Amino acid sequence: DAGVTQSPTHLIKTRGQHVTLRCSPISGHKSVSWYQQVLGQGPQFIFQYYEKEERGRGNFPDRFSARQFPNYSSELNVNALLLGDSALYLCASSYGTVNTEAFFGQGTRLTVV
Amino acid sequence: DQQVKQNSPSLSVQEGRISILNCDYTNSMFDYFLWYKKYPAEGPTFLISISSIKDKNEDGRFTVFLNKSAKHLSLHIVPSQPGDSAVYFCAALEYGNKLVFGAGTILRVKS
Protein backbone atom coordinates (compact mmCIF):
# COMPACT_ATOMS: atom_id res chain seq x y z
CA ASP A 1 0.00 0.00 0.00
CA ALA A 2 1.28 3.48 -0.85
CA GLY A 3 1.89 5.79 2.05
CA VAL A 4 1.34 9.52 2.02
CA THR A 5 2.85 10.97 -1.15
CA GLN A 6 3.85 14.58 -1.64
CA SER A 7 4.99 16.42 -4.72
CA PRO A 8 7.29 17.92 -5.62
CA THR A 9 10.04 16.80 -3.24
CA HIS A 10 12.08 19.95 -3.74
CA LEU A 11 11.53 23.29 -5.38
CA ILE A 12 13.06 26.72 -5.51
CA LYS A 13 10.96 29.86 -5.88
CA THR A 14 11.66 33.57 -5.98
CA ARG A 15 10.28 36.06 -3.46
CA GLY A 16 6.82 37.25 -4.44
CA GLN A 17 5.98 34.14 -6.44
CA HIS A 18 3.21 31.67 -5.73
CA VAL A 19 3.62 27.96 -4.99
CA THR A 20 1.32 24.94 -4.93
CA LEU A 21 2.23 21.81 -3.01
CA ARG A 22 0.33 18.55 -3.42
CA CYS A 23 -0.47 15.65 -1.13
CA SER A 24 -2.16 12.29 -1.64
CA PRO A 25 -3.25 10.61 1.59
CA ILE A 26 -3.16 6.93 2.39
CA SER A 27 -5.98 5.09 0.66
CA GLY A 28 -9.08 5.21 2.85
CA HIS A 29 -7.90 8.20 4.87
CA LYS A 30 -10.22 11.17 4.72
CA SER A 31 -8.25 13.75 6.67
CA VAL A 32 -5.22 15.70 5.50
CA SER A 33 -3.22 18.09 7.65
CA TRP A 34 -0.40 20.40 6.62
CA TYR A 35 2.61 21.34 8.72
CA GLN A 36 5.57 23.67 8.23
CA GLN A 37 8.93 22.68 9.66
CA VAL A 38 11.56 25.37 9.79
CA LEU A 39 15.17 24.26 10.36
CA GLY A 40 15.83 23.56 14.01
CA GLN A 41 12.18 23.56 15.03
CA GLY A 42 9.39 21.06 15.24
CA PRO A 43 6.59 20.96 12.67
CA GLN A 44 3.93 23.68 13.07
CA PHE A 45 0.30 23.07 12.23
CA ILE A 46 -1.07 25.02 9.26
CA PHE A 47 -4.40 23.40 8.28
CA GLN A 48 -6.55 20.32 8.65
CA TYR A 49 -9.09 19.29 6.02
CA TYR A 50 -11.66 16.55 6.43
CA GLU A 51 -14.26 15.63 3.84
CA LYS A 52 -13.25 18.71 1.83
CA GLU A 53 -13.96 21.08 4.70
CA GLU A 54 -11.44 23.03 6.74
CA ARG A 55 -11.50 21.68 10.30
CA GLY A 56 -8.58 23.56 11.79
CA ARG A 57 -6.25 26.43 11.05
CA GLY A 58 -2.96 27.35 12.67
CA ASN A 59 -1.44 30.77 13.21
CA PHE A 60 -0.41 31.47 9.62
CA PRO A 61 -1.17 34.51 7.44
CA ASP A 62 -3.88 34.56 4.78
CA ARG A 63 -1.20 34.05 2.13
CA PHE A 64 -1.51 30.37 3.07
CA SER A 65 -4.55 28.52 1.79
CA ALA A 66 -5.48 24.94 1.08
CA ARG A 67 -8.20 22.77 -0.30
CA GLN A 68 -9.17 19.13 -0.41
CA PHE A 69 -10.55 17.35 -3.44
CA PRO A 70 -13.27 14.66 -3.68
CA ASN A 71 -10.57 11.96 -3.83
CA TYR A 72 -9.23 13.38 -0.51
CA SER A 73 -5.98 14.63 -2.03
CA SER A 74 -5.03 18.15 -1.02
CA GLU A 75 -3.18 21.23 -2.20
CA LEU A 76 -1.42 23.84 -0.11
CA ASN A 77 -1.04 27.22 -1.77
CA VAL A 78 1.25 30.00 -0.62
CA ASN A 79 1.06 33.43 -2.26
CA ALA A 80 3.55 36.30 -2.25
CA LEU A 81 6.39 34.10 -1.01
CA LEU A 82 8.78 35.48 1.58
CA LEU A 83 12.29 34.27 2.41
CA GLY A 84 10.88 33.09 5.75
CA ASP A 85 8.57 30.66 3.98
CA SER A 86 11.60 28.49 3.22
CA ALA A 87 10.90 25.26 5.08
CA LEU A 88 9.96 21.62 4.84
CA TYR A 89 6.22 21.30 4.27
CA LEU A 90 4.75 18.11 5.61
CA CYS A 91 1.43 16.51 4.86
CA ALA A 92 -0.16 14.06 7.29
CA SER A 93 -3.14 11.83 6.71
CA SER A 94 -5.46 10.09 9.12
CA TYR A 95 -8.74 8.24 8.84
CA GLY A 96 -10.86 10.62 10.87
CA THR A 97 -10.58 14.09 12.29
CA VAL A 98 -8.90 12.95 15.48
CA ASN A 99 -5.19 12.60 14.81
CA THR A 100 -4.22 9.98 17.37
CA GLU A 101 -2.05 8.33 14.72
CA ALA A 102 -1.25 10.63 11.84
CA PHE A 103 0.98 9.32 9.04
CA PHE A 104 3.35 11.79 7.42
CA GLY A 105 4.68 12.08 3.90
CA GLN A 106 8.35 12.74 3.15
CA GLY A 107 7.70 16.45 2.76
CA THR A 108 8.38 19.13 0.17
CA ARG A 109 11.51 21.18 0.71
CA LEU A 110 10.71 24.75 -0.40
CA THR A 111 13.52 27.26 -0.81
CA VAL A 112 12.64 30.89 -1.44
CA VAL A 113 15.44 33.03 -2.85
CA ASP B 1 5.17 30.62 23.44
CA GLN B 2 6.26 27.01 23.25
CA GLN B 3 3.64 24.71 24.73
CA VAL B 4 5.74 21.58 24.21
CA LYS B 5 9.41 21.73 25.09
CA GLN B 6 12.25 19.33 24.51
CA ASN B 7 15.07 20.94 26.41
CA SER B 8 17.85 18.61 25.28
CA PRO B 9 18.82 19.37 21.65
CA SER B 10 20.92 16.22 21.48
CA LEU B 11 21.71 13.00 23.32
CA SER B 12 24.50 10.50 22.78
CA VAL B 13 24.19 6.92 24.06
CA GLN B 14 26.23 3.75 23.77
CA GLU B 15 24.68 0.86 21.87
CA GLY B 16 22.85 -1.51 24.21
CA ARG B 17 22.29 1.11 26.90
CA ILE B 18 19.07 2.97 27.70
CA SER B 19 18.13 6.18 25.90
CA ILE B 20 15.84 8.56 27.79
CA LEU B 21 14.29 11.46 25.92
CA ASN B 22 12.36 14.05 27.88
CA CYS B 23 9.51 16.38 27.08
CA ASP B 24 7.64 19.02 29.11
CA TYR B 25 4.37 20.70 28.32
CA THR B 26 2.53 23.71 29.70
CA ASN B 27 -1.07 23.27 28.54
CA SER B 28 -3.01 21.21 31.06
CA MET B 29 -5.75 20.65 28.45
CA PHE B 30 -3.52 18.34 26.43
CA ASP B 31 -4.83 14.80 26.87
CA TYR B 32 -2.97 12.73 24.31
CA PHE B 33 0.73 12.60 23.56
CA LEU B 34 2.77 11.07 20.77
CA TRP B 35 6.39 10.43 19.91
CA TYR B 36 7.66 10.57 16.35
CA LYS B 37 11.04 9.62 14.90
CA LYS B 38 12.46 11.41 11.89
CA TYR B 39 15.35 10.43 9.63
CA PRO B 40 16.88 12.97 7.23
CA ALA B 41 14.93 13.38 3.99
CA GLU B 42 11.96 11.48 5.41
CA GLY B 43 8.75 12.52 7.12
CA PRO B 44 8.18 11.85 10.83
CA THR B 45 7.25 8.26 11.66
CA PHE B 46 4.84 7.50 14.48
CA LEU B 47 6.49 5.57 17.33
CA ILE B 48 4.26 5.37 20.36
CA SER B 49 1.53 7.33 22.09
CA ILE B 50 -0.11 7.67 25.48
CA SER B 51 -3.43 8.93 26.70
CA SER B 52 -3.59 11.14 29.78
CA ILE B 53 -5.61 8.46 31.60
CA LYS B 54 -2.51 6.27 31.64
CA ASP B 55 0.93 6.78 33.10
CA LYS B 56 2.81 4.22 31.03
CA ASN B 57 2.61 2.59 27.61
CA GLU B 58 4.99 0.00 26.20
CA ASP B 59 5.66 -1.22 22.70
CA GLY B 60 8.65 -3.50 22.34
CA ARG B 61 11.83 -1.58 23.11
CA PHE B 62 9.91 1.70 23.50
CA THR B 63 8.16 2.84 26.67
CA VAL B 64 6.55 6.21 27.25
CA PHE B 65 5.94 7.51 30.78
CA LEU B 66 3.55 10.34 31.60
CA ASN B 67 3.61 12.39 34.79
CA LYS B 68 0.55 14.63 34.60
CA SER B 69 1.20 16.50 37.82
CA ALA B 70 4.64 17.51 36.56
CA LYS B 71 3.43 17.95 32.96
CA HIS B 72 6.31 15.76 31.89
CA LEU B 73 6.71 12.76 29.65
CA SER B 74 9.66 10.66 28.69
CA LEU B 75 10.49 8.08 26.06
CA HIS B 76 12.72 5.17 27.05
CA ILE B 77 14.46 3.04 24.44
CA VAL B 78 15.98 -0.18 25.73
CA PRO B 79 18.30 -1.45 24.40
CA SER B 80 19.40 1.35 22.13
CA GLN B 81 20.55 0.37 18.64
CA PRO B 82 22.53 2.34 16.03
CA GLY B 83 19.42 2.38 13.80
CA ASP B 84 17.65 4.39 16.49
CA SER B 85 19.85 7.38 15.65
CA ALA B 86 17.39 10.02 14.44
CA VAL B 87 15.55 13.14 15.56
CA TYR B 88 12.78 12.40 18.08
CA PHE B 89 9.79 14.69 18.36
CA CYS B 90 7.37 14.83 21.24
CA ALA B 91 3.89 16.04 20.28
CA ALA B 92 0.65 16.80 22.08
CA LEU B 93 -2.81 16.61 20.55
CA GLU B 94 -4.83 19.82 20.84
CA TYR B 95 -8.58 19.91 20.13
CA GLY B 96 -8.23 16.35 18.83
CA ASN B 97 -6.84 17.36 15.46
CA LYS B 98 -3.82 19.63 15.89
CA LEU B 99 -0.43 18.20 16.78
CA VAL B 100 1.74 20.59 18.78
CA PHE B 101 5.38 19.53 18.43
CA GLY B 102 8.49 20.14 20.46
CA ALA B 103 11.69 21.22 18.74
CA GLY B 104 13.09 17.70 18.71
CA THR B 105 16.05 15.86 20.23
CA ILE B 106 18.82 14.39 18.09
CA LEU B 107 19.68 10.92 19.36
CA ARG B 108 23.02 9.39 18.42
CA VAL B 109 23.60 5.76 19.33
CA LYS B 110 27.27 4.87 19.17
CA SER B 111 28.37 1.33 18.32
mmCIF file of C-alpha atoms in Angstrom:
data_model
loop_
_atom_site.group_PDB
_atom_site.id
_atom_site.type_symbol
_atom_site.label_atom_id
_atom_site.label_comp_id
_atom_site.label_asym_id
_atom_site.label_seq_id
_atom_site.Cartn_x
_atom_site.Cartn_y
_atom_site.Cartn_z
ATOM 1 C CA ASP A 1 0.000 0.000 0.000
ATOM 2 C CA ALA A 2 1.285 3.477 -0.853
ATOM 3 C CA GLY A 3 1.888 5.790 2.053
ATOM 4 C CA VAL A 4 1.341 9.521 2.016
ATOM 5 C CA THR A 5 2.847 10.969 -1.146
ATOM 6 C CA GLN A 6 3.853 14.579 -1.638
ATOM 7 C CA SER A 7 4.986 16.417 -4.721
ATOM 8 C CA PRO A 8 7.289 17.924 -5.618
ATOM 9 C CA THR A 9 10.042 16.796 -3.240
ATOM 10 C CA HIS A 10 12.085 19.953 -3.740
ATOM 11 C CA LEU A 11 11.532 23.294 -5.376
ATOM 12 C CA ILE A 12 13.064 26.724 -5.506
ATOM 13 C CA LYS A 13 10.963 29.859 -5.878
ATOM 14 C CA THR A 14 11.655 33.575 -5.977
ATOM 15 C CA ARG A 15 10.276 36.060 -3.456
ATOM 16 C CA GLY A 16 6.818 37.246 -4.436
ATOM 17 C CA GLN A 17 5.977 34.140 -6.442
ATOM 18 C CA HIS A 18 3.210 31.671 -5.734
ATOM 19 C CA VAL A 19 3.618 27.960 -4.992
ATOM 20 C CA THR A 20 1.317 24.939 -4.935
ATOM 21 C CA LEU A 21 2.231 21.811 -3.014
ATOM 22 C CA ARG A 22 0.335 18.545 -3.419
ATOM 23 C CA CYS A 23 -0.465 15.646 -1.135
ATOM 24 C CA SER A 24 -2.160 12.289 -1.636
ATOM 25 C CA PRO A 25 -3.249 10.605 1.593
ATOM 26 C CA ILE A 26 -3.158 6.931 2.387
ATOM 27 C CA SER A 27 -5.979 5.093 0.661
ATOM 28 C CA GLY A 28 -9.079 5.211 2.853
ATOM 29 C CA HIS A 29 -7.898 8.200 4.873
ATOM 30 C CA LYS A 30 -10.223 11.169 4.716
ATOM 31 C CA SER A 31 -8.247 13.745 6.674
ATOM 32 C CA VAL A 32 -5.225 15.703 5.504
ATOM 33 C CA SER A 33 -3.221 18.086 7.648
ATOM 34 C CA TRP A 34 -0.399 20.397 6.617
ATOM 35 C CA TYR A 35 2.608 21.343 8.722
ATOM 36 C CA GLN A 36 5.566 23.673 8.232
ATOM 37 C CA GLN A 37 8.929 22.685 9.657
ATOM 38 C CA VAL A 38 11.562 25.371 9.785
ATOM 39 C CA LEU A 39 15.166 24.259 10.356
ATOM 40 C CA GLY A 40 15.832 23.560 14.012
ATOM 41 C CA GLN A 41 12.178 23.559 15.029
ATOM 42 C CA GLY A 42 9.387 21.056 15.240
ATOM 43 C CA PRO A 43 6.586 20.960 12.667
ATOM 44 C CA GLN A 44 3.930 23.680 13.066
ATOM 45 C CA PHE A 45 0.297 23.069 12.234
ATOM 46 C CA ILE A 46 -1.065 25.023 9.263
ATOM 47 C CA PHE A 47 -4.400 23.401 8.281
ATOM 48 C CA GLN A 48 -6.550 20.321 8.648
ATOM 49 C CA TYR A 49 -9.090 19.293 6.025
ATOM 50 C CA TYR A 50 -11.663 16.551 6.432
ATOM 51 C CA GLU A 51 -14.260 15.626 3.842
ATOM 52 C CA LYS A 52 -13.255 18.707 1.833
ATOM 53 C CA GLU A 53 -13.961 21.083 4.698
ATOM 54 C CA GLU A 54 -11.444 23.034 6.745
ATOM 55 C CA ARG A 55 -11.504 21.678 10.299
ATOM 56 C CA GLY A 56 -8.582 23.559 11.788
ATOM 57 C CA ARG A 57 -6.249 26.427 11.050
ATOM 58 C CA GLY A 58 -2.959 27.347 12.675
ATOM 59 C CA ASN A 59 -1.437 30.766 13.207
ATOM 60 C CA PHE A 60 -0.412 31.467 9.615
ATOM 61 C CA PRO A 61 -1.174 34.511 7.439
ATOM 62 C CA ASP A 62 -3.876 34.558 4.776
ATOM 63 C CA ARG A 63 -1.196 34.051 2.125
ATOM 64 C CA PHE A 64 -1.507 30.374 3.067
ATOM 65 C CA SER A 65 -4.549 28.524 1.789
ATOM 66 C CA ALA A 66 -5.481 24.936 1.082
ATOM 67 C CA ARG A 67 -8.202 22.773 -0.301
ATOM 68 C CA GLN A 68 -9.167 19.126 -0.412
ATOM 69 C CA PHE A 69 -10.555 17.353 -3.444
ATOM 70 C CA PRO A 70 -13.275 14.659 -3.677
ATOM 71 C CA ASN A 71 -10.565 11.965 -3.828
ATOM 72 C CA TYR A 72 -9.228 13.379 -0.511
ATOM 73 C CA SER A 73 -5.981 14.635 -2.034
ATOM 74 C CA SER A 74 -5.027 18.148 -1.025
ATOM 75 C CA GLU A 75 -3.179 21.228 -2.202
ATOM 76 C CA LEU A 76 -1.415 23.837 -0.110
ATOM 77 C CA ASN A 77 -1.037 27.224 -1.767
ATOM 78 C CA VAL A 78 1.245 30.004 -0.624
ATOM 79 C CA ASN A 79 1.063 33.434 -2.264
ATOM 80 C CA ALA A 80 3.553 36.302 -2.248
ATOM 81 C CA LEU A 81 6.386 34.105 -1.015
ATOM 82 C CA LEU A 82 8.776 35.479 1.577
ATOM 83 C CA LEU A 83 12.289 34.275 2.414
ATOM 84 C CA GLY A 84 10.883 33.095 5.753
ATOM 85 C CA ASP A 85 8.572 30.657 3.984
ATOM 86 C CA SER A 86 11.602 28.487 3.219
ATOM 87 C CA ALA A 87 10.901 25.261 5.076
ATOM 88 C CA LEU A 88 9.958 21.616 4.843
ATOM 89 C CA TYR A 89 6.223 21.304 4.267
ATOM 90 C CA LEU A 90 4.751 18.105 5.610
ATOM 91 C CA CYS A 91 1.432 16.508 4.864
ATOM 92 C CA ALA A 92 -0.157 14.062 7.287
ATOM 93 C CA SER A 93 -3.136 11.825 6.707
ATOM 94 C CA SER A 94 -5.464 10.089 9.117
ATOM 95 C CA TYR A 95 -8.741 8.239 8.835
ATOM 96 C CA GLY A 96 -10.861 10.622 10.870
ATOM 97 C CA THR A 97 -10.584 14.085 12.288
ATOM 98 C CA VAL A 98 -8.902 12.951 15.485
ATOM 99 C CA ASN A 99 -5.185 12.598 14.807
ATOM 100 C CA THR A 100 -4.221 9.983 17.375
ATOM 101 C CA GLU A 101 -2.053 8.331 14.725
ATOM 102 C CA ALA A 102 -1.248 10.633 11.836
ATOM 103 C CA PHE A 103 0.983 9.325 9.039
ATOM 104 C CA PHE A 104 3.354 11.787 7.416
ATOM 105 C CA GLY A 105 4.682 12.083 3.902
ATOM 106 C CA GLN A 106 8.346 12.739 3.155
ATOM 107 C CA GLY A 107 7.702 16.447 2.762
ATOM 108 C CA THR A 108 8.376 19.126 0.170
ATOM 109 C CA ARG A 109 11.509 21.181 0.708
ATOM 110 C CA LEU A 110 10.707 24.753 -0.403
ATOM 111 C CA THR A 111 13.524 27.257 -0.806
ATOM 112 C CA VAL A 112 12.637 30.892 -1.439
ATOM 113 C CA VAL A 113 15.439 33.033 -2.854
ATOM 114 C CA ASP B 1 5.171 30.623 23.439
ATOM 115 C CA GLN B 2 6.257 27.005 23.247
ATOM 116 C CA GLN B 3 3.641 24.706 24.733
ATOM 117 C CA VAL B 4 5.741 21.578 24.207
ATOM 118 C CA LYS B 5 9.408 21.731 25.093
ATOM 119 C CA GLN B 6 12.249 19.329 24.509
ATOM 120 C CA ASN B 7 15.070 20.940 26.406
ATOM 121 C CA SER B 8 17.851 18.614 25.276
ATOM 122 C CA PRO B 9 18.824 19.372 21.653
ATOM 123 C CA SER B 10 20.921 16.219 21.484
ATOM 124 C CA LEU B 11 21.705 13.001 23.316
ATOM 125 C CA SER B 12 24.501 10.498 22.780
ATOM 126 C CA VAL B 13 24.190 6.920 24.059
ATOM 127 C CA GLN B 14 26.230 3.754 23.769
ATOM 128 C CA GLU B 15 24.683 0.862 21.869
ATOM 129 C CA GLY B 16 22.852 -1.509 24.209
ATOM 130 C CA ARG B 17 22.285 1.114 26.901
ATOM 131 C CA ILE B 18 19.070 2.974 27.699
ATOM 132 C CA SER B 19 18.126 6.184 25.897
ATOM 133 C CA ILE B 20 15.837 8.560 27.794
ATOM 134 C CA LEU B 21 14.292 11.459 25.922
ATOM 135 C CA ASN B 22 12.364 14.049 27.884
ATOM 136 C CA CYS B 23 9.510 16.379 27.079
ATOM 137 C CA ASP B 24 7.639 19.019 29.106
ATOM 138 C CA TYR B 25 4.367 20.705 28.319
ATOM 139 C CA THR B 26 2.534 23.714 29.697
ATOM 140 C CA ASN B 27 -1.069 23.273 28.537
ATOM 141 C CA SER B 28 -3.012 21.210 31.055
ATOM 142 C CA MET B 29 -5.751 20.654 28.447
ATOM 143 C CA PHE B 30 -3.517 18.339 26.430
ATOM 144 C CA ASP B 31 -4.833 14.804 26.875
ATOM 145 C CA TYR B 32 -2.967 12.732 24.314
ATOM 146 C CA PHE B 33 0.728 12.602 23.564
ATOM 147 C CA LEU B 34 2.768 11.068 20.766
ATOM 148 C CA TRP B 35 6.391 10.430 19.908
ATOM 149 C CA TYR B 36 7.660 10.574 16.347
ATOM 150 C CA LYS B 37 11.039 9.620 14.903
ATOM 151 C CA LYS B 38 12.459 11.409 11.892
ATOM 152 C CA TYR B 39 15.349 10.427 9.630
ATOM 153 C CA PRO B 40 16.885 12.973 7.228
ATOM 154 C CA ALA B 41 14.927 13.385 3.989
ATOM 155 C CA GLU B 42 11.955 11.476 5.413
ATOM 156 C CA GLY B 43 8.754 12.516 7.121
ATOM 157 C CA PRO B 44 8.184 11.845 10.828
ATOM 158 C CA THR B 45 7.248 8.256 11.658
ATOM 159 C CA PHE B 46 4.842 7.504 14.478
ATOM 160 C CA LEU B 47 6.487 5.572 17.327
ATOM 161 C CA ILE B 48 4.259 5.368 20.362
ATOM 162 C CA SER B 49 1.527 7.333 22.091
ATOM 163 C CA ILE B 50 -0.111 7.675 25.478
ATOM 164 C CA SER B 51 -3.429 8.927 26.704
ATOM 165 C CA SER B 52 -3.593 11.138 29.784
ATOM 166 C CA ILE B 53 -5.612 8.464 31.601
ATOM 167 C CA LYS B 54 -2.510 6.272 31.636
ATOM 168 C CA ASP B 55 0.932 6.783 33.103
ATOM 169 C CA LYS B 56 2.810 4.225 31.026
ATOM 170 C CA ASN B 57 2.607 2.593 27.605
ATOM 171 C CA GLU B 58 4.987 -0.003 26.204
ATOM 172 C CA ASP B 59 5.661 -1.224 22.699
ATOM 173 C CA GLY B 60 8.648 -3.501 22.342
ATOM 174 C CA ARG B 61 11.833 -1.577 23.111
ATOM 175 C CA PHE B 62 9.910 1.698 23.499
ATOM 176 C CA THR B 63 8.162 2.842 26.670
ATOM 177 C CA VAL B 64 6.546 6.207 27.251
ATOM 178 C CA PHE B 65 5.936 7.512 30.778
ATOM 179 C CA LEU B 66 3.549 10.339 31.602
ATOM 180 C CA ASN B 67 3.612 12.390 34.795
ATOM 181 C CA LYS B 68 0.548 14.625 34.597
ATOM 182 C CA SER B 69 1.199 16.502 37.819
ATOM 183 C CA ALA B 70 4.642 17.506 36.560
ATOM 184 C CA LYS B 71 3.431 17.955 32.964
ATOM 185 C CA HIS B 72 6.312 15.764 31.891
ATOM 186 C CA LEU B 73 6.705 12.765 29.652
ATOM 187 C CA SER B 74 9.663 10.657 28.686
ATOM 188 C CA LEU B 75 10.493 8.078 26.058
ATOM 189 C CA HIS B 76 12.724 5.170 27.051
ATOM 190 C CA ILE B 77 14.458 3.042 24.438
ATOM 191 C CA VAL B 78 15.983 -0.182 25.731
ATOM 192 C CA PRO B 79 18.302 -1.449 24.403
ATOM 193 C CA SER B 80 19.399 1.351 22.130
ATOM 194 C CA GLN B 81 20.548 0.374 18.644
ATOM 195 C CA PRO B 82 22.526 2.340 16.034
ATOM 196 C CA GLY B 83 19.423 2.376 13.797
ATOM 197 C CA ASP B 84 17.650 4.391 16.491
ATOM 198 C CA SER B 85 19.852 7.378 15.646
ATOM 199 C CA ALA B 86 17.393 10.019 14.445
ATOM 200 C CA VAL B 87 15.547 13.136 15.565
ATOM 201 C CA TYR B 88 12.781 12.398 18.078
ATOM 202 C CA PHE B 89 9.793 14.690 18.362
ATOM 203 C CA CYS B 90 7.373 14.831 21.240
ATOM 204 C CA ALA B 91 3.887 16.036 20.283
ATOM 205 C CA ALA B 92 0.645 16.800 22.080
ATOM 206 C CA LEU B 93 -2.806 16.613 20.546
ATOM 207 C CA GLU B 94 -4.831 19.817 20.841
ATOM 208 C CA TYR B 95 -8.585 19.912 20.130
ATOM 209 C CA GLY B 96 -8.230 16.346 18.827
ATOM 210 C CA ASN B 97 -6.842 17.363 15.465
ATOM 211 C CA LYS B 98 -3.821 19.630 15.886
ATOM 212 C CA LEU B 99 -0.429 18.197 16.782
ATOM 213 C CA VAL B 100 1.743 20.587 18.784
ATOM 214 C CA PHE B 101 5.381 19.530 18.429
ATOM 215 C CA GLY B 102 8.485 20.140 20.462
ATOM 216 C CA ALA B 103 11.690 21.223 18.738
ATOM 217 C CA GLY B 104 13.095 17.699 18.713
ATOM 218 C CA THR B 105 16.052 15.861 20.234
ATOM 219 C CA ILE B 106 18.816 14.390 18.086
ATOM 220 C CA LEU B 107 19.678 10.920 19.360
ATOM 221 C CA ARG B 108 23.019 9.387 18.416
ATOM 222 C CA VAL B 109 23.596 5.763 19.329
ATOM 223 C CA LYS B 110 27.268 4.867 19.175
ATOM 224 C CA SER B 111 28.366 1.334 18.322
#
